[in-house]
């Protein structure tokens, strides 16, 4: 258990391409967001879930899970990230989107052990940065606040200013050979494909 890091699940998106709130889509008998939370709880003591509608996800609240209202109403992940970090009680957070059911606890541990004195540790898979499956230091909150104030909501732009450690594919393969941790569900087609996979 990584006691010095909090899990964060971002569940404030509009789910426009999915049609309904995908956080509540069935995933092996539980809501999709619950499956993601459960993965994080395997290695992290507590999880925050940031959402625009706290009542809708109130069933998640418990001894180790807290649902918090997204302070930014535009549904962009940057707002959820800011919301979580500004209220963080630990020095670091592992952040995942609510539509990533295959996040591997081994990847979370590898990212944690790579943090050193970096502001962020971000995986790179198939040439793409994965900002919604990474570790962020609480100290990032000031930079994120400034970006939001400037209406600059692209998370990847943060890495130009933050001290960022990019974990490369060859490092990730030892803990997640297929890169399933980075599979997100945006559409019904993604959902059907994901349900057919067995990590």
CSV table of N, CA, C and O in Angstrom, one decimal, residues 149-191:
chain,number,residue,atom,x,y,z
A,149,UNK,N,-7.2,29.8,-15.1
A,149,UNK,CA,-7.5,31.2,-15.1
A,149,UNK,C,-7.3,31.9,-16.5
A,149,UNK,O,-7.9,32.8,-16.9
A,150,UNK,N,-6.4,31.3,-17.3
A,150,UNK,CA,-6.1,31.7,-18.6
A,150,UNK,C,-6.9,31.0,-19.7
A,150,UNK,O,-6.6,31.2,-20.9
A,151,UNK,N,-7.9,30.2,-19.2
A,151,UNK,CA,-8.7,29.4,-20.2
A,151,UNK,C,-7.8,28.5,-21.0
A,151,UNK,O,-8.1,28.2,-22.2
A,152,UNK,N,-6.7,28.0,-20.4
A,152,UNK,CA,-5.8,27.0,-21.1
A,152,UNK,C,-6.0,25.7,-20.5
A,152,UNK,O,-5.5,25.4,-19.4
A,153,UNK,N,-6.8,24.8,-21.1
A,153,UNK,CA,-7.3,23.6,-20.5
A,153,UNK,C,-6.6,22.3,-21.0
A,153,UNK,O,-7.0,21.2,-20.7
A,154,UNK,N,-5.6,22.5,-21.9
A,154,UNK,CA,-4.8,21.4,-22.4
A,154,UNK,C,-3.8,20.9,-21.3
A,154,UNK,O,-2.8,21.5,-21.1
A,155,UNK,N,-4.1,19.7,-20.8
A,155,UNK,CA,-3.2,19.2,-19.7
A,155,UNK,C,-1.8,19.0,-20.3
A,155,UNK,O,-0.8,19.2,-19.6
A,156,UNK,N,-1.7,18.5,-21.5
A,156,UNK,CA,-0.3,18.3,-22.0
A,156,UNK,C,0.6,19.5,-22.1
A,156,UNK,O,1.8,19.4,-22.0
A,157,UNK,N,-0.1,20.7,-22.1
A,157,UNK,CA,0.7,21.9,-22.1
A,157,UNK,C,1.4,22.2,-20.8
A,157,UNK,O,2.4,22.9,-20.7
A,158,UNK,N,0.8,21.6,-19.7
A,158,UNK,CA,1.4,21.7,-18.4
A,158,UNK,C,2.9,21.2,-18.4
A,158,UNK,O,3.7,21.7,-17.7
A,159,UNK,N,3.1,20.2,-19.2
A,159,UNK,CA,4.4,19.5,-19.1
A,159,UNK,C,5.6,20.4,-19.6
A,159,UNK,O,6.7,20.0,-19.5
A,160,UNK,N,5.2,21.4,-20.3
A,160,UNK,CA,6.2,22.4,-20.8
A,160,UNK,C,6.8,23.2,-19.6
A,160,UNK,O,7.9,23.7,-19.7
A,161,UNK,N,6.0,23.3,-18.5
A,161,UNK,CA,6.4,24.1,-17.4
A,161,UNK,C,6.7,23.2,-16.1
A,161,UNK,O,7.5,23.6,-15.3
A,162,UNK,N,6.0,22.1,-16.0
A,162,UNK,CA,6.3,21.2,-14.9
A,162,UNK,C,7.6,20.4,-15.1
A,162,UNK,O,7.9,20.1,-16.2
A,163,UNK,N,8.2,20.0,-14.0
A,163,UNK,CA,9.3,19.1,-14.1
A,163,UNK,C,8.7,17.7,-14.2
A,163,UNK,O,8.1,17.1,-13.3
A,164,UNK,N,8.8,17.2,-15.4
A,164,UNK,CA,8.0,16.0,-15.8
A,164,UNK,C,8.9,14.8,-16.1
A,164,UNK,O,9.9,15.0,-16.9
A,165,UNK,N,8.7,13.7,-15.6
A,165,UNK,CA,9.4,12.4,-15.9
A,165,UNK,C,8.4,11.6,-16.8
A,165,UNK,O,7.3,11.3,-16.4
A,166,UNK,N,8.8,11.4,-18.0
A,166,UNK,CA,8.0,10.6,-19.0
A,166,UNK,C,8.5,9.1,-18.9
A,166,UNK,O,9.7,8.9,-19.2
A,167,UNK,N,7.6,8.3,-18.5
A,167,UNK,CA,7.9,6.8,-18.4
A,167,UNK,C,7.7,6.2,-19.8
A,167,UNK,O,6.6,6.3,-20.3
A,168,UNK,N,8.8,5.7,-20.4
A,168,UNK,CA,8.7,5.2,-21.8
A,168,UNK,C,8.2,3.8,-21.9
A,168,UNK,O,8.1,3.1,-20.9
A,169,UNK,N,7.8,3.5,-23.1
A,169,UNK,CA,7.1,2.2,-23.4
A,169,UNK,C,7.9,1.0,-22.9
A,169,UNK,O,7.4,0.1,-22.3
A,170,UNK,N,9.2,1.1,-23.1
A,170,UNK,CA,10.0,-0.1,-22.7
A,170,UNK,C,10.0,-0.3,-21.2
A,170,UNK,O,10.2,-1.4,-20.7
A,171,UNK,N,9.8,0.8,-20.5
A,171,UNK,CA,9.7,0.7,-19.0
A,171,UNK,C,8.3,0.1,-18.6
A,171,UNK,O,8.2,-0.6,-17.6
A,172,UNK,N,7.3,0.5,-19.3
A,172,UNK,CA,6.0,0.2,-19.0
A,172,UNK,C,5.7,-1.3,-19.3
A,172,UNK,O,4.9,-2.0,-18.6
A,173,UNK,N,6.4,-1.8,-20.3
A,173,UNK,CA,6.1,-3.2,-20.8
A,173,UNK,C,6.3,-4.3,-19.7
A,173,UNK,O,5.7,-5.3,-19.7
A,174,UNK,N,7.2,-4.0,-18.7
A,174,UNK,CA,7.4,-4.9,-17.7
A,174,UNK,C,6.2,-5.1,-16.7
A,174,UNK,O,6.1,-6.1,-16.0
A,175,UNK,N,5.4,-4.1,-16.6
A,175,UNK,CA,4.2,-4.1,-15.7
A,175,UNK,C,2.9,-4.2,-16.4
A,175,UNK,O,1.9,-4.5,-15.8
A,176,UNK,N,2.9,-3.8,-17.7
A,176,UNK,CA,1.6,-3.8,-18.5
A,176,UNK,C,2.0,-4.0,-19.9
A,176,UNK,O,2.0,-3.1,-20.7
A,177,UNK,N,2.3,-5.2,-20.3
A,177,UNK,CA,2.9,-5.5,-21.6
A,177,UNK,C,2.0,-5.1,-22.8
A,177,UNK,O,2.4,-4.7,-23.8
A,178,UNK,N,0.7,-5.1,-22.6
A,178,UNK,CA,-0.3,-4.8,-23.6
A,178,UNK,C,-0.7,-3.3,-23.6
A,178,UNK,O,-1.4,-2.8,-24.5
A,179,UNK,N,-0.3,-2.6,-22.5
A,179,UNK,CA,-0.7,-1.2,-22.4
A,179,UNK,C,-2.2,-1.1,-22.2
A,179,UNK,O,-2.8,0.0,-22.5
A,180,UNK,N,-2.9,-2.1,-21.6
A,180,UNK,CA,-4.3,-2.0,-21.4
A,180,UNK,C,-4.7,-0.9,-20.4
A,180,UNK,O,-5.9,-0.4,-20.4
A,181,UNK,N,-3.8,-0.5,-19.5
A,181,UNK,CA,-4.1,0.5,-18.5
A,181,UNK,C,-4.6,1.8,-19.2
A,181,UNK,O,-5.3,2.6,-18.7
A,182,UNK,N,-4.1,2.0,-20.5
A,182,UNK,CA,-4.4,3.3,-21.2
A,182,UNK,C,-5.6,3.2,-22.1
A,182,UNK,O,-5.9,4.2,-22.7
A,183,UNK,N,-6.3,2.1,-22.1
A,183,UNK,CA,-7.5,2.0,-22.9
A,183,UNK,C,-8.6,2.7,-22.2
A,183,UNK,O,-9.0,2.4,-21.1
A,184,UNK,N,-9.2,3.7,-22.9
A,184,UNK,CA,-10.3,4.4,-22.4
A,184,UNK,C,-11.6,4.2,-23.3
A,184,UNK,O,-11.4,3.8,-24.4
A,185,UNK,N,-12.7,4.4,-22.7
A,185,UNK,CA,-14.0,4.0,-23.3
A,185,UNK,C,-14.7,5.4,-23.7
A,185,UNK,O,-15.3,6.0,-22.8
A,186,UNK,N,-14.6,5.8,-24.9
A,186,UNK,CA,-15.3,7.0,-25.3
A,186,UNK,C,-16.6,6.8,-26.1
A,186,UNK,O,-17.5,7.6,-26.0
A,187,UNK,N,-16.7,5.6,-26.8
A,187,UNK,CA,-17.8,5.4,-27.6
A,187,UNK,C,-18.4,4.0,-27.2
A,187,UNK,O,-17.8,3.2,-26.5
A,188,UNK,N,-19.6,3.7,-27.8
A,188,UNK,CA,-20.2,2.4,-27.6
A,188,UNK,C,-19.4,1.3,-28.2
A,188,UNK,O,-19.3,0.2,-27.7
A,189,UNK,N,-18.7,1.6,-29.3
A,189,UNK,CA,-17.8,0.7,-29.9
A,189,UNK,C,-16.6,0.3,-29.0
A,189,UNK,O,-16.2,-0.8,-28.9
A,190,UNK,N,-16.1,1.4,-28.4
A,190,UNK,CA,-15.0,1.2,-27.4
A,190,UNK,C,-15.4,0.3,-26.3
A,190,UNK,O,-14.7,-0.6,-25.8
A,191,UNK,N,-16.7,0.5,-25.8
A,191,UNK,CA,-17.3,-0.2,-24.7
A,191,UNK,C,-17.4,-1.7,-25.1
A,191,UNK,O,-17.0,-2.6,-24.3
